[in-house]
mmCIF file of C-alpha atoms in Angstrom:
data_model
loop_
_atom_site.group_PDB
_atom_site.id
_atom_site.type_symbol
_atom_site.label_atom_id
_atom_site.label_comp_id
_atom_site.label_asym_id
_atom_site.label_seq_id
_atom_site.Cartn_x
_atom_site.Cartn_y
_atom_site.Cartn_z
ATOM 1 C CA UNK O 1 74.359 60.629 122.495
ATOM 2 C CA UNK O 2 76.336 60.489 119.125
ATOM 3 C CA UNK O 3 78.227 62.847 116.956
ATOM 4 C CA UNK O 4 78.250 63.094 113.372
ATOM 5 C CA UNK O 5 81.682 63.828 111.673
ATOM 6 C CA UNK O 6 81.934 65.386 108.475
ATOM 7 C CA UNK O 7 84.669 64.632 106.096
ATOM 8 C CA UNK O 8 84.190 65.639 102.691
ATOM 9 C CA UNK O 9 81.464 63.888 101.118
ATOM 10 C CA UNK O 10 81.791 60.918 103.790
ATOM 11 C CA UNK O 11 79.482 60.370 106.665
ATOM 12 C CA UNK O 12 80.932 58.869 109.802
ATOM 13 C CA UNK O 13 79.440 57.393 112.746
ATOM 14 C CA UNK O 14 81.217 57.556 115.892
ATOM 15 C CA UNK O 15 81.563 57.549 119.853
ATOM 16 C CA UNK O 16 80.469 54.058 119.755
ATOM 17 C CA UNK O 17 76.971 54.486 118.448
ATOM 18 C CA UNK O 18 75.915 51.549 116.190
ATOM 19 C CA UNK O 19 79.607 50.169 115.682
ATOM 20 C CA UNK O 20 82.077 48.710 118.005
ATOM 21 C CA UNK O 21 85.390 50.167 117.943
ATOM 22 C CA UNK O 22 88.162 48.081 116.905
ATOM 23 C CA UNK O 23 91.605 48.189 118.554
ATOM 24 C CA UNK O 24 93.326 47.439 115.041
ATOM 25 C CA UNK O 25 93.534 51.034 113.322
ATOM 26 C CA UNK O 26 93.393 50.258 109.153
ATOM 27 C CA UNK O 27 94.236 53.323 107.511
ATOM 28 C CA UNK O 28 92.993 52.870 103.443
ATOM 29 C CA UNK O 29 95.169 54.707 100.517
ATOM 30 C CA UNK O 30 93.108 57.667 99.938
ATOM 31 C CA UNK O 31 93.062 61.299 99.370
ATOM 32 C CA UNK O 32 92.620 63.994 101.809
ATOM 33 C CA UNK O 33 88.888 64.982 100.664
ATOM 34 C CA UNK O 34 88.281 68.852 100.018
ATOM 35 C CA UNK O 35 87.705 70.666 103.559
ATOM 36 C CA UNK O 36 83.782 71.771 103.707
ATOM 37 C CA UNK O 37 82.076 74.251 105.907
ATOM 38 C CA UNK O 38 79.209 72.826 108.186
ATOM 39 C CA UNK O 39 76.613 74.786 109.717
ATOM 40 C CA UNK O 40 74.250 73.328 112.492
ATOM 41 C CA UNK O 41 71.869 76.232 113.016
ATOM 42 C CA UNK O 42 68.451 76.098 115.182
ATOM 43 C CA UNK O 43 65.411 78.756 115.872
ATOM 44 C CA UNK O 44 63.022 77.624 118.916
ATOM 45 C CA UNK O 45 59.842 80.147 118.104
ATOM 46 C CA UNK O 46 58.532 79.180 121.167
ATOM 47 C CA UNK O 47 61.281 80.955 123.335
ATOM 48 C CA UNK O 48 62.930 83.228 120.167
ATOM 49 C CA UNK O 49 66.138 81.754 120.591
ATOM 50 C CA UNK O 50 68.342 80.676 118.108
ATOM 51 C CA UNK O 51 71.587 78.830 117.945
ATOM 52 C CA UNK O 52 74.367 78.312 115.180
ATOM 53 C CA UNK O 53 77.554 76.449 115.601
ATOM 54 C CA UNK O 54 79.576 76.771 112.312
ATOM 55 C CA UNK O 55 82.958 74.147 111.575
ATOM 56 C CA UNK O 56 85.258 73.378 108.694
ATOM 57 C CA UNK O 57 85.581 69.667 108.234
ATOM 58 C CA UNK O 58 89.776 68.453 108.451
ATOM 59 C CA UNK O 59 91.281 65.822 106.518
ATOM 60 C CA UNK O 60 90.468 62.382 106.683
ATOM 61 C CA UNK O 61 93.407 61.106 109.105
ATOM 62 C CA UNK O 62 92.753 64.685 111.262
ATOM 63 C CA UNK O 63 92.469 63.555 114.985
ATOM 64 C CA UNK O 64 89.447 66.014 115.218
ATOM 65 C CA UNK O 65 86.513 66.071 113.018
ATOM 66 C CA UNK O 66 86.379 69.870 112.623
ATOM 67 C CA UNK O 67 88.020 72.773 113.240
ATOM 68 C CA UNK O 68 85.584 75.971 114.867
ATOM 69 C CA UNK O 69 85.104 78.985 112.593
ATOM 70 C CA UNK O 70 85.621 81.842 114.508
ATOM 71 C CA UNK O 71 84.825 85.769 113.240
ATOM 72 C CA UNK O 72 81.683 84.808 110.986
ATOM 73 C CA UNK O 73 79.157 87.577 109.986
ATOM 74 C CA UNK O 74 75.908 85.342 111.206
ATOM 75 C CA UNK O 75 72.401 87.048 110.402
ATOM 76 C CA UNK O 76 68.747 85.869 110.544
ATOM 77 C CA UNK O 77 66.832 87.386 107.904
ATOM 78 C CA UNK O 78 62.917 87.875 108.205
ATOM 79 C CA UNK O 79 60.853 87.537 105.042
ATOM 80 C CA UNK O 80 60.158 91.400 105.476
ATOM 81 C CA UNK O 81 63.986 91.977 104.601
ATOM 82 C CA UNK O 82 65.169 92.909 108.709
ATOM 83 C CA UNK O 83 68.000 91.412 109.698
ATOM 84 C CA UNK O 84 69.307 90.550 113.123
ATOM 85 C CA UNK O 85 72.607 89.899 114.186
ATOM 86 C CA UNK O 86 73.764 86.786 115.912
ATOM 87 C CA UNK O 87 76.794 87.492 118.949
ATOM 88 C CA UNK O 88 79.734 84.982 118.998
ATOM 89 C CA UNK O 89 79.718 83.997 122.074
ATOM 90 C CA UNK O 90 82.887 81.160 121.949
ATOM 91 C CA UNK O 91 84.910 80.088 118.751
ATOM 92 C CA UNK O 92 82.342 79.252 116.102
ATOM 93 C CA UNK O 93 79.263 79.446 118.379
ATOM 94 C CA UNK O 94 76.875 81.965 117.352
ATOM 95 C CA UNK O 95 73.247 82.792 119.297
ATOM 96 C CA UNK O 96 70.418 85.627 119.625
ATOM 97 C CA UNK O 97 67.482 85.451 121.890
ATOM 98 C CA UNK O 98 64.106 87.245 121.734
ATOM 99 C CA UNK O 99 63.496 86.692 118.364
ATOM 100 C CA UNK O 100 59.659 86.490 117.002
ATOM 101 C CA UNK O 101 58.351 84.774 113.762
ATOM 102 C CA UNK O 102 55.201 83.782 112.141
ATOM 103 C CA UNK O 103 53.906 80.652 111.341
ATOM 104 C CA UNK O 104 53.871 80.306 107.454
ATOM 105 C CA UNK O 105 56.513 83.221 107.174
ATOM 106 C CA UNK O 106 60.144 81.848 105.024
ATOM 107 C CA UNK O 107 63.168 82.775 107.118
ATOM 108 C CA UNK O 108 66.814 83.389 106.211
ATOM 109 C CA UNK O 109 69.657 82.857 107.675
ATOM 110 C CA UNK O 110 72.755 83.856 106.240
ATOM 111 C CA UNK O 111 76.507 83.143 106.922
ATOM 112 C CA UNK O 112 79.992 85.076 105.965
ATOM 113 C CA UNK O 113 82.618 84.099 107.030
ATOM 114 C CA UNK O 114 85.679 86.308 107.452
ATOM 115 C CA UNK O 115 87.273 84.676 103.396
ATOM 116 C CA UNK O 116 84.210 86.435 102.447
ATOM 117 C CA UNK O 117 82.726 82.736 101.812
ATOM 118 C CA UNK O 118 79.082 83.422 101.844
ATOM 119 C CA UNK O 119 76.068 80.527 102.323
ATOM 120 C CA UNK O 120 72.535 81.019 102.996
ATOM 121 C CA UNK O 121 69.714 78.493 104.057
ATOM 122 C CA UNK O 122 65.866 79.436 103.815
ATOM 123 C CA UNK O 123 63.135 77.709 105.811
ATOM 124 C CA UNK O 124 59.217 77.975 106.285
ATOM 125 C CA UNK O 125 57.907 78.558 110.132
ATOM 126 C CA UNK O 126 55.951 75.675 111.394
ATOM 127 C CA UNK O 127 52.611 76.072 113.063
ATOM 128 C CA UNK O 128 53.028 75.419 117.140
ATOM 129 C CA UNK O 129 51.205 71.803 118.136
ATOM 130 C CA UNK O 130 50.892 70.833 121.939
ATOM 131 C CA UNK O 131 50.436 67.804 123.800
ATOM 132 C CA UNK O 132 47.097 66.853 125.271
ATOM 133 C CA UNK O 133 48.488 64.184 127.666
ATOM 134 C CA UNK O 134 51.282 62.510 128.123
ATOM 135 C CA UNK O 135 50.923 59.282 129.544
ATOM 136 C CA UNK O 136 52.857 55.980 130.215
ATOM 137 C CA UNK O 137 52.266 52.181 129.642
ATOM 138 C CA UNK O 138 53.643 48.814 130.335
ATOM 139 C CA UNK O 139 56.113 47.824 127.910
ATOM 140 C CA UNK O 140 55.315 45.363 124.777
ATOM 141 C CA UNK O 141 57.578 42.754 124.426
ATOM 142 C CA UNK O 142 58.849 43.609 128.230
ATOM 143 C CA UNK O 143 62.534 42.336 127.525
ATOM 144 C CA UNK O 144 62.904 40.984 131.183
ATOM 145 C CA UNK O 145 59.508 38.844 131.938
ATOM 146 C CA UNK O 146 59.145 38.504 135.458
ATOM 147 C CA UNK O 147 61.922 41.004 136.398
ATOM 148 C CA UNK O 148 61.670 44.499 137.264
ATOM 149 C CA UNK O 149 58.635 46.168 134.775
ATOM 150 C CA UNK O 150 59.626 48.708 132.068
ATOM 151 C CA UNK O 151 56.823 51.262 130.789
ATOM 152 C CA UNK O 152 56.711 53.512 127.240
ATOM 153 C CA UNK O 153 56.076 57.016 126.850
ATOM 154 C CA UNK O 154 52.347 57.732 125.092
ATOM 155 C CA UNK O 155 51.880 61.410 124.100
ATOM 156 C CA UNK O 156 49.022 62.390 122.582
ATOM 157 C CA UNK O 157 47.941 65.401 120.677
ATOM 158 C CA UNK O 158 45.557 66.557 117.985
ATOM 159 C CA UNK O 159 47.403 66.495 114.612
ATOM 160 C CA UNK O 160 45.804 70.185 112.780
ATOM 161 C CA UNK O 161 43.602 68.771 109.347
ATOM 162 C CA UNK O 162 44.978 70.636 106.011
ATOM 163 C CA UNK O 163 48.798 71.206 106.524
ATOM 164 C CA UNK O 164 51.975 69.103 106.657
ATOM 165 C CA UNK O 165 52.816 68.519 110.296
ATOM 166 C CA UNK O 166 56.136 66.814 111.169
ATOM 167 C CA UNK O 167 57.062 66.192 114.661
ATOM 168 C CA UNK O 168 60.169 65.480 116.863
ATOM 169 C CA UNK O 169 60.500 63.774 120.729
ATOM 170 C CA UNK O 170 63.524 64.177 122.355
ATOM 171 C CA UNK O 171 64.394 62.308 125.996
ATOM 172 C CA UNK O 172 66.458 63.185 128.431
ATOM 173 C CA UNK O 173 66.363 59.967 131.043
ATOM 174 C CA UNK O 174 67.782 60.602 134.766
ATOM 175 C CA UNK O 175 69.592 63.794 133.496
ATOM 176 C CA UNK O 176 71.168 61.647 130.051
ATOM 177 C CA UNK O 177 69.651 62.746 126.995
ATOM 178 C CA UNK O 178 68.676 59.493 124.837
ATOM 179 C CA UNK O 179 70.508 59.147 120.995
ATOM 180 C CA UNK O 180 68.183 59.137 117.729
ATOM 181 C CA UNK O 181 66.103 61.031 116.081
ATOM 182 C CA UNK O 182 62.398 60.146 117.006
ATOM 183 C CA UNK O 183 60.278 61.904 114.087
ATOM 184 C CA UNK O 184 56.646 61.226 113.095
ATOM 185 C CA UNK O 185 54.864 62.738 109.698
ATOM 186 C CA UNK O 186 51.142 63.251 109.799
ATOM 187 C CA UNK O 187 50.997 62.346 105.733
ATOM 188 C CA UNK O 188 49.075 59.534 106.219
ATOM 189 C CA UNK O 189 46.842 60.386 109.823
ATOM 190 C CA UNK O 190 46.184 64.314 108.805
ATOM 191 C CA UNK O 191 43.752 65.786 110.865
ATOM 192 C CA UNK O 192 43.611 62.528 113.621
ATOM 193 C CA UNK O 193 44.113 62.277 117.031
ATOM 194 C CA UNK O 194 47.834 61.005 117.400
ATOM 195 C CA UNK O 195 48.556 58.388 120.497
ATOM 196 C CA UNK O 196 51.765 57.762 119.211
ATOM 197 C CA UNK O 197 54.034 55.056 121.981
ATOM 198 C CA UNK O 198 57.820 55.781 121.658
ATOM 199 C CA UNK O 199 59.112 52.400 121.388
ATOM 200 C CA UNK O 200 62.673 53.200 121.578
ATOM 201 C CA UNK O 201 62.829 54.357 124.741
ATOM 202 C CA UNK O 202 62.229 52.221 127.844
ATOM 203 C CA UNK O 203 61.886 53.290 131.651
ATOM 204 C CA UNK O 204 61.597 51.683 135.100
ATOM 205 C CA UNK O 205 59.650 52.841 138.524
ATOM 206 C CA UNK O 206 61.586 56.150 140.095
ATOM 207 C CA UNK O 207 62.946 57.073 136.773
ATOM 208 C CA UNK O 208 62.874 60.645 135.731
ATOM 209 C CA UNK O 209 62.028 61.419 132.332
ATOM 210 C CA UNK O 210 62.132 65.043 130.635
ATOM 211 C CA UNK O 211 60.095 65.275 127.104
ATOM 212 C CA UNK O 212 60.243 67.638 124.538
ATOM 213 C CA UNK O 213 57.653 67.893 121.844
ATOM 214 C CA UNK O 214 58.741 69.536 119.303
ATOM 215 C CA UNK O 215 56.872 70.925 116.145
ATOM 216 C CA UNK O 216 59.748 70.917 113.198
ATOM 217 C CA UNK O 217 59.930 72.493 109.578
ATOM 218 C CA UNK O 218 59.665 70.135 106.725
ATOM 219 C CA UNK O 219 63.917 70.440 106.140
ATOM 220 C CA UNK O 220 64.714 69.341 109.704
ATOM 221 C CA UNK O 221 62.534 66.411 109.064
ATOM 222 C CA UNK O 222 63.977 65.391 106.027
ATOM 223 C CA UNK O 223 67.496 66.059 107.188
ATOM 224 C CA UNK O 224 66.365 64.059 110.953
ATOM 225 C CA UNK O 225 65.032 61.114 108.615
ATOM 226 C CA UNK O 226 68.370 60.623 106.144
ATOM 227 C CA UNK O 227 70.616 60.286 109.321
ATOM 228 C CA UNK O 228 68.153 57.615 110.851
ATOM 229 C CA UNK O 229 68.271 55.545 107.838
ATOM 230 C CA UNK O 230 71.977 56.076 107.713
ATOM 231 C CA UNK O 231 72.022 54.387 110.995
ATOM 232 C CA UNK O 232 69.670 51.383 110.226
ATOM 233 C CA UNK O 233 71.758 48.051 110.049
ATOM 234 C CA UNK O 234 70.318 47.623 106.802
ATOM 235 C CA UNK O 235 71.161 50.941 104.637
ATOM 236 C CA UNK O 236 73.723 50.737 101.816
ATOM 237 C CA UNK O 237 74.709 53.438 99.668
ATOM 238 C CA UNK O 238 76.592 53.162 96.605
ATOM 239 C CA UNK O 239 78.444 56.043 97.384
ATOM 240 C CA UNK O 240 78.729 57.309 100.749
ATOM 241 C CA UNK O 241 77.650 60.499 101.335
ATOM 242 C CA UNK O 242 76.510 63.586 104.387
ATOM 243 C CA UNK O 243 72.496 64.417 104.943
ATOM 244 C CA UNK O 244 71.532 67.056 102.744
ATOM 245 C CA UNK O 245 70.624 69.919 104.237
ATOM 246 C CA UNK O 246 69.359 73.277 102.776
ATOM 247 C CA UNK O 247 72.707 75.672 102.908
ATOM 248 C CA UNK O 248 73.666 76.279 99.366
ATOM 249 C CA UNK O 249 77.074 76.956 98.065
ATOM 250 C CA UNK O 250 78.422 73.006 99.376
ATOM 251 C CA UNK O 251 77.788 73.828 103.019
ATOM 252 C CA UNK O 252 76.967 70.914 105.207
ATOM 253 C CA UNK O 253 74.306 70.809 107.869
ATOM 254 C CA UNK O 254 71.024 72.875 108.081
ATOM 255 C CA UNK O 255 68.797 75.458 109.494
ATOM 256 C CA UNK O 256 65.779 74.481 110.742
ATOM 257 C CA UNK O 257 62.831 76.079 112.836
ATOM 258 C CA UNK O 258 61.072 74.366 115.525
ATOM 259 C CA UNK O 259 58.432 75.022 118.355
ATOM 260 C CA UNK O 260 58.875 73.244 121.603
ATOM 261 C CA UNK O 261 57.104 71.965 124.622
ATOM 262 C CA UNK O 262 58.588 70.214 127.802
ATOM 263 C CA UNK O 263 56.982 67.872 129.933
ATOM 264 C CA UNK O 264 58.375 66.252 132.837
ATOM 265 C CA UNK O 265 57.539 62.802 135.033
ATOM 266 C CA UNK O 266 58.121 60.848 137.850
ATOM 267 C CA UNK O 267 57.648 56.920 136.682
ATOM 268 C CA UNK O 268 55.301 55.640 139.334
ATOM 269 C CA UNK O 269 52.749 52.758 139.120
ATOM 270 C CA UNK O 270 49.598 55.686 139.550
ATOM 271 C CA UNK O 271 50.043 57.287 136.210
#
């Protein structure tokens, strides 16, 4: 797992993810940035449930990354013009169930908070795309030869000809969910079957390994694909700076619409 932190217009990597931590704390001569809203904000169609978890960045030097915005006004807003409510259900955690959308349809959502600070993000329902098989296979490159075997994931599905399909796998291994964003675009295979290996992730016999396929809007792709070439050894920026999302009014984070589909498996020698 890993955790973004806002602060200002600075990305920050932390919980040990791609750098060590040092036990020498340098503290540079700078300005507290400007405090920024964030909004993380999800819709499965698949299940109608939706789930929005809105912070305000702190200072640079802050011990926490962000404080929770409690009391926000958070609606989902149908292309039709209904609205629906989301219920707070803990400090700055905001979710609604039961909700129904439309492939193709643009979706709202909007946020007030109680300074009357309003933002809005818009987003186009994907179409729903299932798995035809998932299957596993020795690993490539096994990075113990002649030790115990490791094996990849292989999903495969049928990418739909004419539209822009962008996908998302996340892993949960033995009950830990795996870090990184593993996203695939179909803008050069449209319309192919896709037997795509996930060679991030590696598993032994016995493990237990919990899938989910997920068919993502065109902004959660985008905003999936800045943070993993943030992380690559090799990105440099001239100026630092947060994913863009699609919030307007400064806010950081997104909204993005997804469907989803879980598979589950037993590594064994017989699949």
């Amino acid at each position: 797992m890993f955790k973004i932190k806002y602060i200002g217009v600075i990305l920050i990597f932390i919980a040990g993810l791609f750098l060590s931590s040092c036990e020498d704390v340098i503290q540079l001569d700078l300005t507290e940035a400007a405090t920024r809203i964030v909004v993380d904000a999800s819709l499965n169609a698949a299940d109608g449930e939706c789930h929005v978890h809105v912070t305000r960045t702190l200072g640079f030097y802050a011990s926490d990354s962000s404080d929770q915005v409690a009391g926000a006004t958070v609606e989902l807003i149908h292309e039709s013009g209904s609205k629906i409510p989301l219920v707070e259900e803990g400090p700055g955690r905001y979710r609604v169930t039961g909700i129904q959308v439309v492939p193709g349809e643009r979706m709202k959502l909007a946020v007030t908070l109680p300074t009357d600070e309003k933002y809005l993000a818009e987003t186009v329902i994907p179409g729903p795309v299932f798995l035809d098989s998932l299957n596993l296979s020795r690993g490539i490159g096994d990075p113990r030869p002649g030790g115990t075997p490791v094996f990849l994931l292989r999903p495969e599905w049928q990418d739909p000809a004419g539209v822009d399909n962008y996908y998302r796998f996340k892993i949960v291994k033995n009950g830990e969910l795996q870090s990184g964003f593993t996203i695939i675009s179909d803008r050069q295979v449209d319309g192919t079957l896709q037997e795509q290996p996930l060679f991030r992730y590696f598993f032994e016999l016995g493990d237990t390994v919990h899938l989910e396929f997920q068919s993502i809007d065109s902004v959660s792709y985008s905003y999936f694909n800045q943070i993993n070439d943030m992380a690559r050894p090799s990105f440099v920026a001239a100026t630092p700076y947060n994913p863009i999302g699609n919030f307007d009014n400064g806010a950081l984070g997104y909204f993005g619409v997804y469907f989803s589909e879980v598979r589950e498996l037993i590594v064994s020698l017989g699949r």
